[in-house]
Coordinates of C-alpha atoms and ligand atoms in Angstrom, one line a residue:
M19 CA -119.1 -13.6 -23.3
A20 CA -115.9 -15.5 -23.6
T21 CA -114.0 -15.2 -27.1
K22 CA -112.1 -18.1 -28.5
L23 CA -109.3 -16.8 -30.7
R24 CA -109.4 -19.7 -33.0
P25 CA -105.6 -20.9 -33.6
L26 CA -106.1 -20.6 -37.5
V27 CA -102.8 -21.2 -39.5
D28 CA -103.4 -20.0 -42.8
S29 CA -106.4 -17.5 -43.0
A30 CA -106.5 -14.2 -44.3
W31 CA -106.0 -12.7 -41.0
T32 CA -102.9 -14.7 -40.1
T33 CA -101.4 -13.6 -43.2
V34 CA -99.8 -10.1 -42.8
A35 CA -100.0 -7.7 -45.2
R36 CA -96.4 -6.4 -46.2
Q37 CA -95.6 -3.1 -44.4
R38 CA -92.8 -1.4 -46.5
R39 CA -91.0 1.6 -45.0
P40 CA -92.6 4.4 -45.8
Q41 CA -91.4 6.2 -48.9
R42 CA -91.3 9.2 -47.4
I43 CA -89.9 9.0 -44.0
P44 CA -91.7 10.8 -41.1
Q45 CA -89.8 13.8 -40.2
P46 CA -89.0 14.9 -36.5
Q47 CA -90.9 18.0 -36.7
F48 CA -94.5 17.6 -37.8
H49 CA -97.1 20.3 -38.0
P50 CA -99.7 19.7 -35.0
P51 CA -103.1 20.9 -36.1
Q52 CA -104.6 24.1 -34.5
C53 CA -106.3 23.5 -31.1
R54 CA -109.6 25.7 -31.8
R55 CA -112.5 25.9 -29.0
F56 CA -114.6 22.9 -30.3
E57 CA -117.7 23.4 -32.4
T58 CA -120.1 21.8 -34.8
K59 CA -122.7 22.8 -37.1
V60 CA -125.0 20.1 -35.9
S61 CA -127.2 19.1 -32.8
V62 CA -126.6 15.6 -31.7
P63 CA -129.5 13.6 -31.3
Q64 CA -129.8 12.0 -27.7
H65 CA -129.1 8.6 -28.4
P66 CA -127.0 9.0 -31.5
S67 CA -126.4 5.7 -33.7
F68 CA -123.0 6.6 -34.5
A69 CA -119.8 5.9 -32.2
F70 CA -116.2 6.4 -32.4
A71 CA -113.0 4.3 -31.9
F72 CA -109.5 6.0 -31.5
D73 CA -106.4 4.8 -32.0
I74 CA -104.1 6.3 -29.2
D75 CA -100.1 6.7 -30.7
G76 CA -100.2 9.4 -33.0
V77 CA -103.9 10.4 -32.4
L78 CA -104.2 11.3 -29.0
V79 CA -100.7 11.4 -28.0
R80 CA -97.1 11.5 -29.3
S81 CA -95.0 9.6 -26.7
A82 CA -95.6 11.3 -23.6
N83 CA -97.2 14.3 -24.8
P84 CA -100.8 14.9 -25.8
L85 CA -101.7 16.1 -29.3
P86 CA -103.5 19.4 -29.7
G87 CA -107.2 19.0 -29.7
A88 CA -107.3 15.4 -28.2
H89 CA -108.9 16.7 -24.8
E90 CA -111.3 19.1 -26.7
A91 CA -112.3 16.3 -29.1
L92 CA -112.8 13.5 -26.3
K93 CA -114.5 16.2 -24.0
Y94 CA -117.2 17.4 -26.6
L95 CA -118.1 13.5 -27.1
Q96 CA -118.6 13.0 -23.4
D97 CA -120.5 16.1 -23.3
Q98 CA -123.0 15.1 -26.1
R99 CA -122.9 11.4 -24.8
I100 CA -121.3 10.2 -28.2
P101 CA -120.2 6.8 -27.4
F102 CA -116.2 6.0 -28.2
I103 CA -113.5 3.5 -27.2
L104 CA -109.7 3.7 -27.4
L105 CA -108.2 0.8 -29.7
T106 CA -104.3 0.5 -29.6
N107 CA -101.9 -2.0 -30.8
G108 CA -99.8 -0.8 -28.0
G109 CA -99.6 -2.8 -24.8
G110 CA -97.0 -4.1 -22.2
R111 CA -98.6 -3.0 -19.0
S112 CA -102.3 -3.2 -17.3
E113 CA -105.3 -1.6 -18.8
T114 CA -106.1 0.3 -15.3
E115 CA -102.3 1.4 -15.3
R116 CA -102.5 2.6 -19.2
V117 CA -106.5 4.4 -18.7
A118 CA -105.2 6.2 -15.6
D119 CA -102.0 7.5 -17.2
L120 CA -104.0 8.5 -20.3
S121 CA -107.2 10.1 -18.3
E122 CA -104.1 12.2 -16.7
K123 CA -102.5 13.2 -19.7
L124 CA -105.7 14.1 -21.5
D125 CA -107.6 15.5 -18.4
I126 CA -110.4 13.2 -19.7
K127 CA -112.1 10.7 -17.2
L128 CA -111.7 7.2 -18.9
D129 CA -113.2 3.9 -18.0
V130 CA -111.3 0.8 -18.5
G131 CA -114.2 -0.7 -20.3
M132 CA -113.9 1.6 -23.1
F133 CA -110.1 0.5 -23.5
V134 CA -108.6 -2.2 -26.0
Q135 CA -104.7 -3.1 -26.1
S136 CA -103.4 -5.4 -28.1
H137 CA -103.1 -8.2 -25.7
T138 CA -106.2 -7.4 -24.5
P139 CA -108.5 -10.2 -26.2
F140 CA -106.1 -12.7 -24.6
A141 CA -107.9 -12.3 -21.3
D142 CA -110.6 -14.2 -23.0
M143 CA -108.7 -17.0 -23.8
H144 CA -110.0 -19.4 -21.3
D145 CA -108.9 -22.4 -22.6
Y146 CA -105.5 -21.9 -21.3
K147 CA -106.3 -20.4 -17.9
D148 CA -105.6 -23.7 -16.2
K149 CA -102.2 -24.5 -18.1
T150 CA -98.8 -23.2 -18.5
V151 CA -98.2 -20.2 -20.6
L152 CA -95.1 -18.5 -21.8
I153 CA -95.6 -14.5 -21.8
M154 CA -93.1 -12.6 -23.7
G155 CA -92.3 -8.8 -24.2
G156 CA -92.3 -5.9 -22.5
D157 CA -90.5 -4.5 -19.5
Y158 CA -89.5 -6.0 -16.5
D159 CA -92.6 -8.8 -15.6
K160 CA -95.2 -6.2 -16.6
C161 CA -96.7 -8.6 -19.0
A162 CA -96.4 -11.5 -17.1
R163 CA -98.2 -9.6 -14.0
V164 CA -100.9 -8.4 -16.5
A165 CA -101.6 -12.2 -17.8
R166 CA -101.5 -13.4 -14.1
E167 CA -103.3 -10.7 -12.2
D168 CA -105.6 -9.1 -14.6
Y169 CA -106.5 -12.0 -17.0
G170 CA -106.3 -14.7 -14.4
F171 CA -103.7 -17.1 -16.1
G172 CA -102.9 -19.6 -13.5
T173 CA -99.2 -20.7 -14.3
V174 CA -97.2 -17.8 -16.1
V175 CA -93.6 -18.2 -17.1
T176 CA -91.2 -15.6 -18.7
P177 CA -88.1 -16.0 -20.5
A178 CA -86.2 -14.4 -17.6
D179 CA -87.7 -17.4 -15.1
I180 CA -86.0 -19.4 -17.5
V181 CA -82.8 -18.0 -18.2
C182 CA -82.3 -17.4 -14.4
A183 CA -82.8 -21.0 -14.0
Y184 CA -80.8 -22.2 -16.7
P185 CA -78.3 -19.6 -18.1
D186 CA -77.0 -21.7 -20.5
I187 CA -80.1 -21.9 -22.3
W188 CA -78.9 -18.4 -23.9
P189 CA -75.1 -17.4 -22.6
F190 CA -75.2 -14.3 -24.4
S191 CA -77.7 -12.8 -21.8
A192 CA -75.2 -13.2 -19.2
N193 CA -74.4 -9.3 -19.2
F194 CA -78.3 -8.9 -18.5
M195 CA -78.5 -11.3 -15.6
D196 CA -78.8 -8.6 -12.9
Y197 CA -82.0 -7.2 -14.8
Y198 CA -83.7 -10.7 -15.2
K199 CA -82.7 -11.6 -11.6
S200 CA -84.6 -8.6 -10.5
F201 CA -88.2 -10.1 -11.5
A202 CA -88.0 -13.6 -12.2
R203 CA -89.7 -16.2 -10.3
P204 CA -88.9 -19.8 -9.9
L205 CA -90.1 -22.1 -12.4
P206 CA -93.1 -24.3 -11.6
K207 CA -91.2 -27.4 -12.8
P208 CA -87.4 -28.1 -13.6
V209 CA -86.5 -29.0 -17.3
N210 CA -86.2 -32.4 -16.7
P211 CA -86.2 -34.4 -20.3
A212 CA -85.3 -37.5 -18.7
S213 CA -88.7 -37.6 -16.8
L214 CA -91.4 -35.9 -18.5
S215 CA -94.0 -35.8 -16.0
E216 CA -92.1 -33.8 -14.0
S217 CA -90.7 -31.4 -16.4
L218 CA -91.5 -27.9 -17.5
K219 CA -94.1 -28.0 -20.3
I220 CA -95.1 -25.0 -22.1
D221 CA -98.9 -25.2 -23.6
A222 CA -99.0 -21.7 -25.2
I223 CA -96.7 -19.0 -26.2
F224 CA -98.1 -15.3 -26.0
I225 CA -96.1 -12.2 -27.0
Y226 CA -97.9 -9.4 -25.5
N227 CA -95.6 -6.4 -26.6
D228 CA -92.3 -6.0 -28.1
P229 CA -89.6 -8.4 -26.9
R230 CA -86.4 -6.4 -25.7
D231 CA -84.0 -9.6 -25.9
W232 CA -84.7 -10.9 -29.6
G233 CA -81.5 -13.3 -28.9
L234 CA -83.2 -15.0 -25.4
D235 CA -86.7 -14.8 -27.0
S236 CA -86.0 -16.3 -30.3
T237 CA -84.4 -19.2 -28.7
V238 CA -87.1 -19.9 -26.3
I239 CA -89.8 -19.8 -28.9
L240 CA -87.5 -22.0 -31.2
D241 CA -86.9 -24.4 -28.6
L242 CA -90.3 -24.8 -27.8
L243 CA -91.6 -25.1 -31.3
L244 CA -88.9 -27.6 -32.2
S245 CA -89.7 -29.6 -28.7
K246 CA -91.7 -32.8 -28.2
Q247 CA -95.0 -31.5 -26.9
G248 CA -93.9 -28.2 -25.6
Y249 CA -91.5 -29.9 -23.1
L250 CA -88.5 -27.4 -22.9
G251 CA -85.1 -29.1 -23.6
T252 CA -86.5 -31.9 -25.8
L253 CA -86.6 -32.4 -29.7
S254 CA -89.6 -33.6 -31.4
S255 CA -88.5 -36.8 -33.4
K256 CA -91.2 -35.6 -36.1
N257 CA -88.9 -32.7 -37.0
G258 CA -87.9 -32.9 -40.9
D259 CA -89.9 -36.1 -41.5
A260 CA -91.0 -35.5 -45.1
S261 CA -93.6 -37.9 -45.0
L262 CA -95.6 -35.6 -42.5
P263 CA -97.3 -32.5 -43.3
N264 CA -95.3 -29.4 -43.2
H265 CA -92.1 -31.7 -43.1
G266 CA -93.0 -32.8 -39.3
Y267 CA -92.6 -29.4 -37.9
Q268 CA -95.2 -28.0 -35.4
Q269 CA -96.9 -31.7 -35.6
D270 CA -95.9 -32.9 -32.2
G271 CA -98.2 -31.2 -29.9
Q272 CA -95.9 -27.9 -29.6
P273 CA -97.7 -24.9 -28.1
H274 CA -99.2 -22.8 -30.1
L275 CA -97.6 -19.1 -30.9
Y276 CA -99.6 -16.0 -30.4
Y277 CA -98.6 -12.5 -31.4
S278 CA -100.6 -9.2 -30.4
N279 CA -99.4 -6.8 -32.8
P280 CA -98.9 -7.1 -36.3
D281 CA -97.0 -3.4 -36.8
L282 CA -94.1 -3.3 -38.6
W283 CA -93.2 0.2 -38.1
W284 CA -94.7 2.8 -35.3
A285 CA -93.8 6.2 -34.7
S286 CA -91.8 7.0 -31.6
S287 CA -90.2 10.1 -30.6
Y288 CA -87.3 9.4 -33.0
H289 CA -87.2 11.1 -36.3
L290 CA -87.2 7.8 -38.2
P291 CA -90.1 5.0 -37.9
R292 CA -89.0 2.5 -35.3
L293 CA -89.5 -1.6 -35.9
G294 CA -92.5 -2.7 -33.8
Q295 CA -93.4 -6.3 -32.6
G296 CA -93.7 -7.2 -36.4
G297 CA -89.8 -6.5 -36.9
F298 CA -89.6 -9.3 -34.4
R299 CA -91.9 -11.3 -36.1
E300 CA -90.3 -11.0 -39.4
A301 CA -86.9 -11.5 -37.7
F302 CA -88.0 -14.6 -36.1
A303 CA -89.8 -16.1 -39.2
G304 CA -86.4 -15.7 -41.3
L305 CA -84.6 -17.8 -38.4
W306 CA -87.4 -20.4 -38.5
R307 CA -86.9 -20.6 -42.6
A308 CA -83.5 -21.1 -42.1
V309 CA -83.6 -23.9 -39.3
T310 CA -86.4 -25.6 -40.8
N311 CA -85.4 -25.5 -44.6
D312 CA -88.3 -23.4 -45.3
A313 CA -91.4 -25.2 -43.3
E314 CA -94.4 -23.1 -42.6
L315 CA -94.4 -21.1 -39.5
Q316 CA -98.2 -22.1 -37.9
K317 CA -99.1 -18.8 -35.7
T318 CA -101.7 -16.7 -34.9
I319 CA -101.5 -12.7 -35.2
I320 CA -104.3 -10.5 -33.4
G321 CA -104.1 -6.4 -32.9
K322 CA -105.3 -4.3 -35.7
P323 CA -106.3 -4.8 -39.0
Y324 CA -107.6 -8.2 -37.9
Q325 CA -111.1 -8.8 -37.6
P326 CA -111.1 -10.7 -34.3
T327 CA -109.6 -7.5 -32.5
Y328 CA -112.1 -5.3 -34.6
E329 CA -114.8 -7.9 -33.2
F330 CA -113.7 -7.5 -29.8
A331 CA -113.5 -3.8 -29.8
E332 CA -117.1 -3.6 -31.1
R333 CA -118.4 -5.7 -28.4
R334 CA -116.6 -3.2 -25.6
L335 CA -118.1 -0.4 -27.8
R336 CA -121.7 -1.8 -27.7
A337 CA -121.0 -2.5 -23.8
H338 CA -120.1 0.9 -23.2
R339 CA -122.8 2.4 -25.0
K340 CA -125.5 0.0 -23.3
K341 CA -123.8 1.6 -19.9
L342 CA -124.2 5.2 -21.2
F343 CA -127.7 5.0 -22.9
G344 CA -129.6 2.6 -20.7
H345 CA -131.9 0.2 -22.2
V346 CA -134.2 2.8 -23.7
G347 CA -131.5 4.3 -25.8
L348 CA -130.7 1.0 -27.2
N349 CA -133.8 0.6 -29.2
E350 CA -131.7 2.8 -31.6
P351 CA -129.2 0.3 -33.1
L352 CA -125.3 1.4 -33.5
K353 CA -125.4 1.9 -37.5
R354 CA -122.1 3.5 -37.9
V355 CA -118.5 3.9 -36.1
Y356 CA -115.6 6.1 -37.1
M357 CA -112.2 4.8 -36.5
V358 CA -109.5 7.5 -36.1
G359 CA -106.2 6.5 -36.8
D360 CA -102.7 7.4 -38.0
N361 CA -101.3 4.1 -39.6
P362 CA -103.1 3.3 -42.6
E363 CA -101.9 -0.3 -42.4
S364 CA -103.6 -0.9 -39.1
D365 CA -106.1 1.8 -38.4
V366 CA -107.6 2.3 -42.0
R367 CA -107.1 -1.4 -43.4
G368 CA -109.0 -2.7 -40.4
A369 CA -112.0 -0.5 -40.4
N370 CA -112.3 -0.4 -44.0
N371 CA -112.0 -4.4 -44.1
Y372 CA -114.0 -5.1 -41.0
H373 CA -117.5 -6.9 -41.5
S374 CA -119.6 -6.3 -38.2
P375 CA -121.6 -9.2 -37.0
H376 CA -124.0 -6.5 -35.8
G377 CA -124.4 -4.6 -39.1
S378 CA -122.6 -1.4 -38.2
Q379 CA -120.7 0.3 -41.0
W380 CA -117.3 1.4 -40.1
R381 CA -115.5 4.2 -41.7
S382 CA -111.8 5.3 -41.3
I383 CA -110.4 8.8 -40.8
L384 CA -106.5 9.2 -41.2
V385 CA -104.9 11.9 -39.1
K386 CA -101.6 13.6 -39.6
T387 CA -100.3 13.5 -36.6
G388 CA -98.4 10.2 -36.6
V389 CA -97.0 7.5 -38.7
Y390 CA -98.9 8.7 -42.0
Q391 CA -97.1 11.6 -44.0
D392 CA -99.0 14.2 -45.2
G393 CA -98.8 14.5 -49.1
S394 CA -97.9 11.1 -49.5
E395 CA -100.2 8.1 -51.0
P396 CA -101.4 6.1 -47.9
S397 CA -101.1 2.3 -48.8
C398 CA -104.9 1.9 -47.6
K399 CA -107.2 4.3 -48.9
P400 CA -109.1 6.2 -45.8
T401 CA -112.8 7.4 -46.1
M402 CA -111.3 11.0 -45.1
I403 CA -107.9 12.3 -44.4
L404 CA -107.9 15.4 -42.1
D405 CA -105.2 17.2 -39.9
G406 CA -105.8 16.0 -36.6
V407 CA -108.4 14.4 -34.0
Q408 CA -110.1 17.7 -33.6
E409 CA -111.1 17.8 -37.6
A410 CA -111.7 14.3 -37.6
V411 CA -114.3 14.4 -34.9
R412 CA -115.9 17.5 -36.2
W413 CA -115.9 16.1 -40.3
A414 CA -117.4 12.7 -38.7
V415 CA -120.2 14.5 -36.7
E416 CA -121.3 16.2 -39.3
D417 CA -121.1 13.3 -41.8
A418 CA -123.3 11.1 -39.5
N419 CA -125.8 13.8 -39.4
K420 CA -126.4 13.5 -43.2
A421 CA -126.8 9.8 -42.9
Ligands
G3P523 O1 -96.2 -1.1 -31.4 C1 -97.2 0.2 -31.9 C2 -98.0 0.7 -31.2 O2 -97.7 1.2 -30.4 C3 -99.3 1.5 -32.0 O3 -100.1 2.0 -31.1 O4 -102.2 3.3 -30.4 O5 -100.8 3.4 -32.9 O6 -102.2 1.6 -32.4 P1 -101.5 2.7 -31.7
MG524 MG1 -101.5 5.0 -34.0

């Protein structure tokens, strides 16, 4: 079923909880949990009424390396026919590519339908499929290809396309032009403020993955949010008009701005947490405040911990369960989902706050193999804190058995 991601402006899920730098900085040396042969004390019914959602980075893999017990835990679930999905705030390449890569790393057969990246819900934004969308972030034109080839957006433009056609739009990208030229495509229309019907108009801005060139990307977003109706190279006469709502900013048919991943921090292979897409979001928010003298920035953010992403994930999980069980097993409703994650702000907060439209109850399990540092107080309290994914699955299966 098609989902409309409402361009809400000021609701709870567009207001990002501040993610402070963890007081204890994650250290490069972490102690992976011991990997033991997987066994539980319980027997699992033929059609279990529980299921799992797994975060990826910091739970199943860390950078390119699988975490101990990840293969064993997922293999056990598959053998027992316990449904699960993978729910990540990562992205930047096609779901098919990422699933193939993960299947190989974990030596587990995974289906693309079991997989939700930060930008996957954008695939259902049918209102924009015949419009012109600006796709930002990630390496080369990988995100633009996802939008075009996998999600079916008809007219996709990238900042690289724009700067190659008009290098003066951001002269400080001059040193990166060889890179941009290696994948840029011609613009569907020129920038022609003198004749708007023949000029490039952007209908929505989607940030699929972490921007690489913050200067160029910020400039292009800013130009569009200050434009008349999304025509690049124009300026709205409403900007700064105190008689209008929001002092006239974003009141003139400008494209809506969508972020796919709220994470301020994420755990890479570096020993200190690195800024994620949320870092760019905060930097742009500061720029917007300075330029507009503190006008509100109207935007939509999806990804964990927000309700729409969890709803999307639950639909995927239910579809996967149906495929696994067939109609007979579906007489048994899905009652409980265990979200296993390493980030209190996205995985735990999301599962704790999620209200399932299908009445399932979500429980959060925080593991110690990623962002969360053992011994610190998590900013959002999980149902359980356990060493790693294997311990999480074992605990959850036994917990479900008590229900
Ligand atoms: O940018 C952060 C993202 O990579 C985190 O991924 O799998 O931990 O949600 P994940
Ligand atoms: Mg994670």
